[in-house]
Amino acid sequence: MSDAEWAVVRDAMPVPGWLEGRGGQPEGYCHRQMIDALRYLVTGGITWRAMPADFPAWDRVYAFFRRWRDKGLVTEFHDRLRERVREAAGRDPEPTAGVIDAQSVKAAASVPAASRGFDGGKKVNGRKRHIVVDTLGLLLTVLVTAASVTDREAGRTLLARLRERHWRIALVWADGGYTGRLVDLARDAWRIALTVVKRSDDTSGFTCCRRGGWWSGRSRG
């Protein structure tokens, strides 16, 4: 990170308990080094053990990530950065609308059979990532399942999580994979208007559908 980027990141990072007198041991490494190491790992798609020598030892970086993940600090950090991006775009920090969708991806041979499945519609054997984003495309919540899990099934869990973390959400756009009883459940259980954006049957490929000021890409297959 540049010094300017670090200044923004540092102010958004959660404060460890030991700095506030809430117990725990001080961190043994600079947080800037740890964040740089994690960004390098994610960007390069490398394994933990392939961490270059000019970063802290790979097991220390992993321990840092695991500790922050288990305590919910990674999620808190992400949410703070998203709020700043929204404010910079002239939006309220907390969104009131979102978009739900899913994508099936092939799984590597090393992925256990118990955690993957076959998506008959997309002809993909692997996993499916289900996400909800705000109208800027910023991530709100995510769920990873076997590709055999339908959008409606995963949508129940995803919308419940969305309501837990983002209480102002009142409207979520979706494609035809989320029709049926999920629409009624979203309205009755979580007070969310799940609005299905339909496209004309005589179109093919990628098209944009406008609904309430939101442009939504729709693609068959």
PDB file of C-alpha atoms in Angstrom:
ATOM      1  CA  MET A   1       0.000   0.000   0.000  1.00  0.00           C
ATOM      2  CA  SER A   2       1.033   3.577  -0.544  1.00  0.00           C
ATOM      3  CA  ASP A   3       1.232   5.872   2.478  1.00  0.00           C
ATOM      4  CA  ALA A   4      -2.038   7.515   1.404  1.00  0.00           C
ATOM      5  CA  GLU A   5      -3.802   4.130   1.143  1.00  0.00           C
ATOM      6  CA  TRP A   6      -2.436   3.026   4.508  1.00  0.00           C
ATOM      7  CA  ALA A   7      -3.709   6.232   6.151  1.00  0.00           C
ATOM      8  CA  VAL A   8      -7.263   5.332   5.035  1.00  0.00           C
ATOM      9  CA  VAL A   9      -6.934   1.648   5.927  1.00  0.00           C
ATOM     10  CA  ARG A  10      -5.380   2.322   9.325  1.00  0.00           C
ATOM     11  CA  ASP A  11      -8.268   4.571  10.391  1.00  0.00           C
ATOM     12  CA  ALA A  12     -10.835   1.944   9.305  1.00  0.00           C
ATOM     13  CA  MET A  13      -9.204  -1.026  11.033  1.00  0.00           C
ATOM     14  CA  PRO A  14     -10.835  -2.405  14.201  1.00  0.00           C
ATOM     15  CA  VAL A  15      -8.841  -1.741  17.357  1.00  0.00           C
ATOM     16  CA  PRO A  16      -7.348  -4.899  18.963  1.00  0.00           C
ATOM     17  CA  GLY A  17      -8.465  -5.590  22.509  1.00  0.00           C
ATOM     18  CA  TRP A  18      -4.999  -5.210  24.034  1.00  0.00           C
ATOM     19  CA  LEU A  19      -4.792  -1.589  22.848  1.00  0.00           C
ATOM     20  CA  GLU A  20      -8.004  -0.809  24.737  1.00  0.00           C
ATOM     21  CA  GLY A  21      -7.032  -2.655  27.892  1.00  0.00           C
ATOM     22  CA  ARG A  22      -9.362  -5.588  27.188  1.00  0.00           C
ATOM     23  CA  GLY A  23      -6.701  -8.266  27.533  1.00  0.00           C
ATOM     24  CA  GLY A  24      -4.804 -10.295  24.984  1.00  0.00           C
ATOM     25  CA  GLN A  25      -1.223 -10.112  23.806  1.00  0.00           C
ATOM     26  CA  PRO A  26       0.192  -7.351  21.575  1.00  0.00           C
ATOM     27  CA  GLU A  27       0.590  -8.200  17.907  1.00  0.00           C
ATOM     28  CA  GLY A  28       4.103  -9.339  16.992  1.00  0.00           C
ATOM     29  CA  TYR A  29       4.041  -7.816  13.490  1.00  0.00           C
ATOM     30  CA  CYS A  30       3.117  -4.507  11.912  1.00  0.00           C
ATOM     31  CA  HIS A  31      -0.500  -4.486  10.722  1.00  0.00           C
ATOM     32  CA  ARG A  32       0.523  -2.764   7.502  1.00  0.00           C
ATOM     33  CA  GLN A  33       2.830  -5.679   6.675  1.00  0.00           C
ATOM     34  CA  MET A  34       0.095  -8.179   7.452  1.00  0.00           C
ATOM     35  CA  ILE A  35      -2.502  -6.435   5.277  1.00  0.00           C
ATOM     36  CA  ASP A  36       0.003  -6.153   2.414  1.00  0.00           C
ATOM     37  CA  ALA A  37       0.765  -9.869   2.730  1.00  0.00           C
ATOM     38  CA  LEU A  38      -2.926 -10.810   2.648  1.00  0.00           C
ATOM     39  CA  ARG A  39      -3.564  -8.592  -0.367  1.00  0.00           C
ATOM     40  CA  TYR A  40      -0.626 -10.193  -2.166  1.00  0.00           C
ATOM     41  CA  LEU A  41      -1.956 -13.675  -1.404  1.00  0.00           C
ATOM     42  CA  VAL A  42      -5.470 -12.896  -2.650  1.00  0.00           C
ATOM     43  CA  THR A  43      -4.323 -11.013  -5.752  1.00  0.00           C
ATOM     44  CA  GLY A  44      -1.861 -13.705  -6.787  1.00  0.00           C
ATOM     45  CA  GLY A  45      -4.009 -16.668  -5.793  1.00  0.00           C
ATOM     46  CA  ILE A  46      -1.026 -18.287  -4.098  1.00  0.00           C
ATOM     47  CA  THR A  47      -0.954 -20.792  -1.240  1.00  0.00           C
ATOM     48  CA  TRP A  48      -0.065 -19.704   2.271  1.00  0.00           C
ATOM     49  CA  ARG A  49       3.267 -21.527   2.121  1.00  0.00           C
ATOM     50  CA  ALA A  50       4.197 -19.673  -1.089  1.00  0.00           C
ATOM     51  CA  MET A  51       4.308 -16.317   0.723  1.00  0.00           C
ATOM     52  CA  PRO A  52       7.455 -14.440  -0.447  1.00  0.00           C
ATOM     53  CA  ALA A  53      10.276 -14.086   2.045  1.00  0.00           C
ATOM     54  CA  ASP A  54      10.019 -10.286   2.225  1.00  0.00           C
ATOM     55  CA  PHE A  55       6.661 -10.645   4.017  1.00  0.00           C
ATOM     56  CA  PRO A  56       6.267 -12.030   7.567  1.00  0.00           C
ATOM     57  CA  ALA A  57       6.422 -15.825   7.854  1.00  0.00           C
ATOM     58  CA  TRP A  58       3.420 -17.480   6.170  1.00  0.00           C
ATOM     59  CA  ASP A  59       2.200 -19.151   9.374  1.00  0.00           C
ATOM     60  CA  ARG A  60       2.189 -15.801  11.192  1.00  0.00           C
ATOM     61  CA  VAL A  61       0.177 -14.202   8.371  1.00  0.00           C
ATOM     62  CA  TYR A  62      -2.279 -17.097   8.432  1.00  0.00           C
ATOM     63  CA  ALA A  63      -2.589 -16.899  12.224  1.00  0.00           C
ATOM     64  CA  PHE A  64      -3.306 -13.166  11.945  1.00  0.00           C
ATOM     65  CA  PHE A  65      -5.996 -13.759   9.301  1.00  0.00           C
ATOM     66  CA  ARG A  66      -7.585 -16.648  11.207  1.00  0.00           C
ATOM     67  CA  ARG A  67      -7.708 -14.691  14.465  1.00  0.00           C
ATOM     68  CA  TRP A  68      -9.313 -11.649  12.814  1.00  0.00           C
ATOM     69  CA  ARG A  69     -11.723 -13.857  10.844  1.00  0.00           C
ATOM     70  CA  ASP A  70     -12.877 -15.826  13.887  1.00  0.00           C
ATOM     71  CA  LYS A  71     -13.444 -12.656  15.925  1.00  0.00           C
ATOM     72  CA  GLY A  72     -15.445 -11.036  13.125  1.00  0.00           C
ATOM     73  CA  LEU A  73     -12.849  -8.306  12.586  1.00  0.00           C
ATOM     74  CA  VAL A  74     -12.357  -9.057   8.879  1.00  0.00           C
ATOM     75  CA  THR A  75     -16.069  -8.522   8.254  1.00  0.00           C
ATOM     76  CA  GLU A  76     -16.092  -5.357  10.377  1.00  0.00           C
ATOM     77  CA  PHE A  77     -13.083  -4.009   8.494  1.00  0.00           C
ATOM     78  CA  HIS A  78     -14.723  -4.723   5.128  1.00  0.00           C
ATOM     79  CA  ASP A  79     -17.985  -3.076   6.199  1.00  0.00           C
ATOM     80  CA  ARG A  80     -16.191   0.087   7.325  1.00  0.00           C
ATOM     81  CA  LEU A  81     -14.382   0.406   4.008  1.00  0.00           C
ATOM     82  CA  ARG A  82     -17.638  -0.158   2.084  1.00  0.00           C
ATOM     83  CA  GLU A  83     -19.336   2.584   4.092  1.00  0.00           C
ATOM     84  CA  ARG A  84     -16.545   5.003   3.185  1.00  0.00           C
ATOM     85  CA  VAL A  85     -16.846   4.184  -0.507  1.00  0.00           C
ATOM     86  CA  ARG A  86     -20.601   4.752  -0.359  1.00  0.00           C
ATOM     87  CA  GLU A  87     -20.172   8.081   1.407  1.00  0.00           C
ATOM     88  CA  ALA A  88     -17.584   9.170  -1.171  1.00  0.00           C
ATOM     89  CA  ALA A  89     -20.165   8.381  -3.878  1.00  0.00           C
ATOM     90  CA  GLY A  90     -22.747  10.552  -2.140  1.00  0.00           C
ATOM     91  CA  ARG A  91     -24.730   7.640  -0.713  1.00  0.00           C
ATOM     92  CA  ASP A  92     -25.862   6.854   2.814  1.00  0.00           C
ATOM     93  CA  PRO A  93     -23.414   4.511   4.592  1.00  0.00           C
ATOM     94  CA  GLU A  94     -26.159   1.893   5.023  1.00  0.00           C
ATOM     95  CA  PRO A  95     -27.852   0.674   1.816  1.00  0.00           C
ATOM     96  CA  THR A  96     -31.608   0.354   1.400  1.00  0.00           C
ATOM     97  CA  ALA A  97     -31.574  -1.713  -1.812  1.00  0.00           C
ATOM     98  CA  GLY A  98     -29.545  -4.550  -3.236  1.00  0.00           C
ATOM     99  CA  VAL A  99     -29.210  -7.152  -5.971  1.00  0.00           C
ATOM    100  CA  ILE A 100     -29.073 -10.928  -5.424  1.00  0.00           C
ATOM    101  CA  ASP A 101     -27.542 -13.383  -7.868  1.00  0.00           C
ATOM    102  CA  ALA A 102     -25.554 -16.621  -8.089  1.00  0.00           C
ATOM    103  CA  GLN A 103     -22.834 -18.122 -10.250  1.00  0.00           C
ATOM    104  CA  SER A 104     -21.772 -21.746 -10.616  1.00  0.00           C
ATOM    105  CA  VAL A 105     -18.052 -22.396 -11.033  1.00  0.00           C
ATOM    106  CA  LYS A 106     -16.118 -25.561 -11.766  1.00  0.00           C
ATOM    107  CA  ALA A 107     -14.345 -27.077  -8.782  1.00  0.00           C
ATOM    108  CA  ALA A 108     -10.777 -28.315  -8.843  1.00  0.00           C
ATOM    109  CA  ALA A 109     -10.087 -31.996  -8.426  1.00  0.00           C
ATOM    110  CA  SER A 110      -8.883 -31.313  -4.876  1.00  0.00           C
ATOM    111  CA  VAL A 111     -12.328 -30.061  -3.783  1.00  0.00           C
ATOM    112  CA  PRO A 112     -14.079 -32.773  -1.719  1.00  0.00           C
ATOM    113  CA  ALA A 113     -17.083 -34.387  -3.420  1.00  0.00           C
ATOM    114  CA  ALA A 114     -19.195 -33.718  -0.306  1.00  0.00           C
ATOM    115  CA  SER A 115     -18.944 -29.941  -0.838  1.00  0.00           C
ATOM    116  CA  ARG A 116     -19.706 -29.778  -4.543  1.00  0.00           C
ATOM    117  CA  GLY A 117     -22.538 -30.787  -6.868  1.00  0.00           C
ATOM    118  CA  PHE A 118     -23.875 -30.585 -10.412  1.00  0.00           C
ATOM    119  CA  ASP A 119     -25.784 -27.567 -11.690  1.00  0.00           C
ATOM    120  CA  GLY A 120     -28.050 -29.074 -14.360  1.00  0.00           C
ATOM    121  CA  GLY A 121     -28.993 -25.701 -15.819  1.00  0.00           C
ATOM    122  CA  LYS A 122     -25.439 -24.459 -16.328  1.00  0.00           C
ATOM    123  CA  LYS A 123     -23.922 -27.934 -16.833  1.00  0.00           C
ATOM    124  CA  VAL A 124     -21.288 -27.200 -14.188  1.00  0.00           C
ATOM    125  CA  ASN A 125     -19.872 -29.618 -11.631  1.00  0.00           C
ATOM    126  CA  GLY A 126     -18.547 -27.629  -8.707  1.00  0.00           C
ATOM    127  CA  ARG A 127     -19.669 -24.953  -6.319  1.00  0.00           C
ATOM    128  CA  LYS A 128     -22.010 -22.004  -6.468  1.00  0.00           C
ATOM    129  CA  ARG A 129     -21.390 -18.572  -4.990  1.00  0.00           C
ATOM    130  CA  HIS A 130     -24.473 -16.625  -3.950  1.00  0.00           C
ATOM    131  CA  ILE A 131     -24.066 -12.907  -3.275  1.00  0.00           C
ATOM    132  CA  VAL A 132     -26.015  -9.768  -2.474  1.00  0.00           C
ATOM    133  CA  VAL A 133     -24.491  -6.436  -3.513  1.00  0.00           C
ATOM    134  CA  ASP A 134     -25.657  -2.854  -3.116  1.00  0.00           C
ATOM    135  CA  THR A 135     -26.503  -0.661  -6.101  1.00  0.00           C
ATOM    136  CA  LEU A 136     -22.838   0.292  -6.458  1.00  0.00           C
ATOM    137  CA  GLY A 137     -21.904  -3.376  -6.780  1.00  0.00           C
ATOM    138  CA  LEU A 138     -20.281  -3.503  -3.328  1.00  0.00           C
ATOM    139  CA  LEU A 139     -20.546  -6.798  -1.482  1.00  0.00           C
ATOM    140  CA  LEU A 140     -23.100  -7.045   1.341  1.00  0.00           C
ATOM    141  CA  THR A 141     -23.191 -10.788   2.060  1.00  0.00           C
ATOM    142  CA  VAL A 142     -22.024 -14.019   0.470  1.00  0.00           C
ATOM    143  CA  LEU A 143     -22.756 -17.744   0.708  1.00  0.00           C
ATOM    144  CA  VAL A 144     -20.898 -20.625  -0.983  1.00  0.00           C
ATOM    145  CA  THR A 145     -22.722 -23.922  -1.592  1.00  0.00           C
ATOM    146  CA  ALA A 146     -22.521 -26.965  -3.815  1.00  0.00           C
ATOM    147  CA  ALA A 147     -23.576 -26.081  -7.387  1.00  0.00           C
ATOM    148  CA  SER A 148     -26.578 -28.384  -7.016  1.00  0.00           C
ATOM    149  CA  VAL A 149     -28.210 -26.042  -4.460  1.00  0.00           C
ATOM    150  CA  THR A 150     -30.887 -23.945  -6.159  1.00  0.00           C
ATOM    151  CA  ASP A 151     -30.988 -20.162  -6.048  1.00  0.00           C
ATOM    152  CA  ARG A 152     -34.249 -20.277  -4.090  1.00  0.00           C
ATOM    153  CA  GLU A 153     -32.840 -22.623  -1.433  1.00  0.00           C
ATOM    154  CA  ALA A 154     -29.718 -20.548  -0.892  1.00  0.00           C
ATOM    155  CA  GLY A 155     -31.748 -17.342  -1.112  1.00  0.00           C
ATOM    156  CA  ARG A 156     -33.483 -18.118   2.180  1.00  0.00           C
ATOM    157  CA  THR A 157     -30.209 -18.217   4.086  1.00  0.00           C
ATOM    158  CA  LEU A 158     -28.715 -15.310   2.172  1.00  0.00           C
ATOM    159  CA  LEU A 159     -31.653 -12.956   2.748  1.00  0.00           C
ATOM    160  CA  ALA A 160     -31.803 -13.902   6.432  1.00  0.00           C
ATOM    161  CA  ARG A 161     -28.123 -12.971   6.777  1.00  0.00           C
ATOM    162  CA  LEU A 162     -28.734  -9.777   4.847  1.00  0.00           C
ATOM    163  CA  ARG A 163     -31.499  -8.726   7.237  1.00  0.00           C
ATOM    164  CA  GLU A 164     -29.274  -9.459  10.250  1.00  0.00           C
ATOM    165  CA  ARG A 165     -26.457  -7.222   9.076  1.00  0.00           C
ATOM    166  CA  HIS A 166     -28.294  -4.555   7.064  1.00  0.00           C
ATOM    167  CA  TRP A 167     -31.524  -3.608   8.786  1.00  0.00           C
ATOM    168  CA  ARG A 168     -32.381  -0.789   6.336  1.00  0.00           C
ATOM    169  CA  ILE A 169     -32.582  -3.049   3.284  1.00  0.00           C
ATOM    170  CA  ALA A 170     -36.145  -2.890   1.941  1.00  0.00           C
ATOM    171  CA  LEU A 171     -35.776  -3.824  -1.722  1.00  0.00           C
ATOM    172  CA  VAL A 172     -33.771  -6.544  -3.483  1.00  0.00           C
ATOM    173  CA  TRP A 173     -33.763  -7.113  -7.249  1.00  0.00           C
ATOM    174  CA  ALA A 174     -33.425 -10.667  -8.555  1.00  0.00           C
ATOM    175  CA  ASP A 175     -33.696 -12.675 -11.753  1.00  0.00           C
ATOM    176  CA  GLY A 176     -36.171 -15.441 -12.579  1.00  0.00           C
ATOM    177  CA  GLY A 177     -34.305 -17.996 -10.465  1.00  0.00           C
ATOM    178  CA  TYR A 178     -35.768 -16.452  -7.310  1.00  0.00           C
ATOM    179  CA  THR A 179     -39.474 -16.599  -8.125  1.00  0.00           C
ATOM    180  CA  GLY A 180     -42.050 -18.568  -6.155  1.00  0.00           C
ATOM    181  CA  ARG A 181     -42.507 -18.809  -2.397  1.00  0.00           C
ATOM    182  CA  LEU A 182     -39.209 -17.028  -1.690  1.00  0.00           C
ATOM    183  CA  VAL A 183     -40.855 -13.749  -2.729  1.00  0.00           C
ATOM    184  CA  ASP A 184     -43.578 -14.193  -0.093  1.00  0.00           C
ATOM    185  CA  LEU A 185     -41.073 -15.373   2.535  1.00  0.00           C
ATOM    186  CA  ALA A 186     -38.872 -12.343   1.966  1.00  0.00           C
ATOM    187  CA  ARG A 187     -41.857 -10.035   2.420  1.00  0.00           C
ATOM    188  CA  ASP A 188     -43.355 -11.754   5.464  1.00  0.00           C
ATOM    189  CA  ALA A 189     -40.249 -12.850   7.369  1.00  0.00           C
ATOM    190  CA  TRP A 190     -37.760 -10.081   6.617  1.00  0.00           C
ATOM    191  CA  ARG A 191     -39.889  -7.202   5.251  1.00  0.00           C
ATOM    192  CA  ILE A 192     -37.897  -7.217   2.015  1.00  0.00           C
ATOM    193  CA  ALA A 193     -39.569  -6.611  -1.345  1.00  0.00           C
ATOM    194  CA  LEU A 194     -37.912  -9.235  -3.554  1.00  0.00           C
ATOM    195  CA  THR A 195     -38.540  -7.875  -7.044  1.00  0.00           C
ATOM    196  CA  VAL A 196     -37.944 -10.193  -9.991  1.00  0.00           C
ATOM    197  CA  VAL A 197     -36.598  -8.408 -13.069  1.00  0.00           C
ATOM    198  CA  LYS A 198     -37.909 -10.178 -16.167  1.00  0.00           C
ATOM    199  CA  ARG A 199     -36.544 -10.052 -19.673  1.00  0.00           C
ATOM    200  CA  SER A 200     -38.174 -10.644 -23.008  1.00  0.00           C
ATOM    201  CA  ASP A 201     -38.150 -14.236 -24.241  1.00  0.00           C
ATOM    202  CA  ASP A 202     -37.053 -13.183 -27.735  1.00  0.00           C
ATOM    203  CA  THR A 203     -33.717 -11.722 -26.588  1.00  0.00           C
ATOM    204  CA  SER A 204     -30.444 -13.569 -26.270  1.00  0.00           C
ATOM    205  CA  GLY A 205     -26.993 -12.875 -24.852  1.00  0.00           C
ATOM    206  CA  PHE A 206     -26.282 -10.054 -22.417  1.00  0.00           C
ATOM    207  CA  THR A 207     -28.883  -7.302 -22.112  1.00  0.00           C
ATOM    208  CA  CYS A 208     -29.538  -4.503 -19.625  1.00  0.00           C
ATOM    209  CA  CYS A 209     -32.916  -4.246 -17.900  1.00  0.00           C
ATOM    210  CA  ARG A 210     -33.791  -0.998 -16.185  1.00  0.00           C
ATOM    211  CA  ARG A 211     -35.903  -1.081 -13.016  1.00  0.00           C
ATOM    212  CA  GLY A 212     -36.301   1.891 -10.686  1.00  0.00           C
ATOM    213  CA  GLY A 213     -33.086   3.551 -11.772  1.00  0.00           C
ATOM    214  CA  TRP A 214     -30.991   0.368 -11.519  1.00  0.00           C
ATOM    215  CA  TRP A 215     -29.430  -1.188 -14.601  1.00  0.00           C
ATOM    216  CA  SER A 216     -29.245  -4.956 -14.331  1.00  0.00           C
ATOM    217  CA  GLY A 217     -27.358  -7.216 -16.726  1.00  0.00           C
ATOM    218  CA  ARG A 218     -29.154 -10.385 -17.747  1.00  0.00           C
ATOM    219  CA  SER A 219     -27.517 -13.156 -19.700  1.00  0.00           C
ATOM    220  CA  ARG A 220     -28.812 -16.595 -20.663  1.00  0.00           C
ATOM    221  CA  GLY A 221     -26.554 -19.484 -19.825  1.00  0.00           C
TER     222      GLY A 221
END
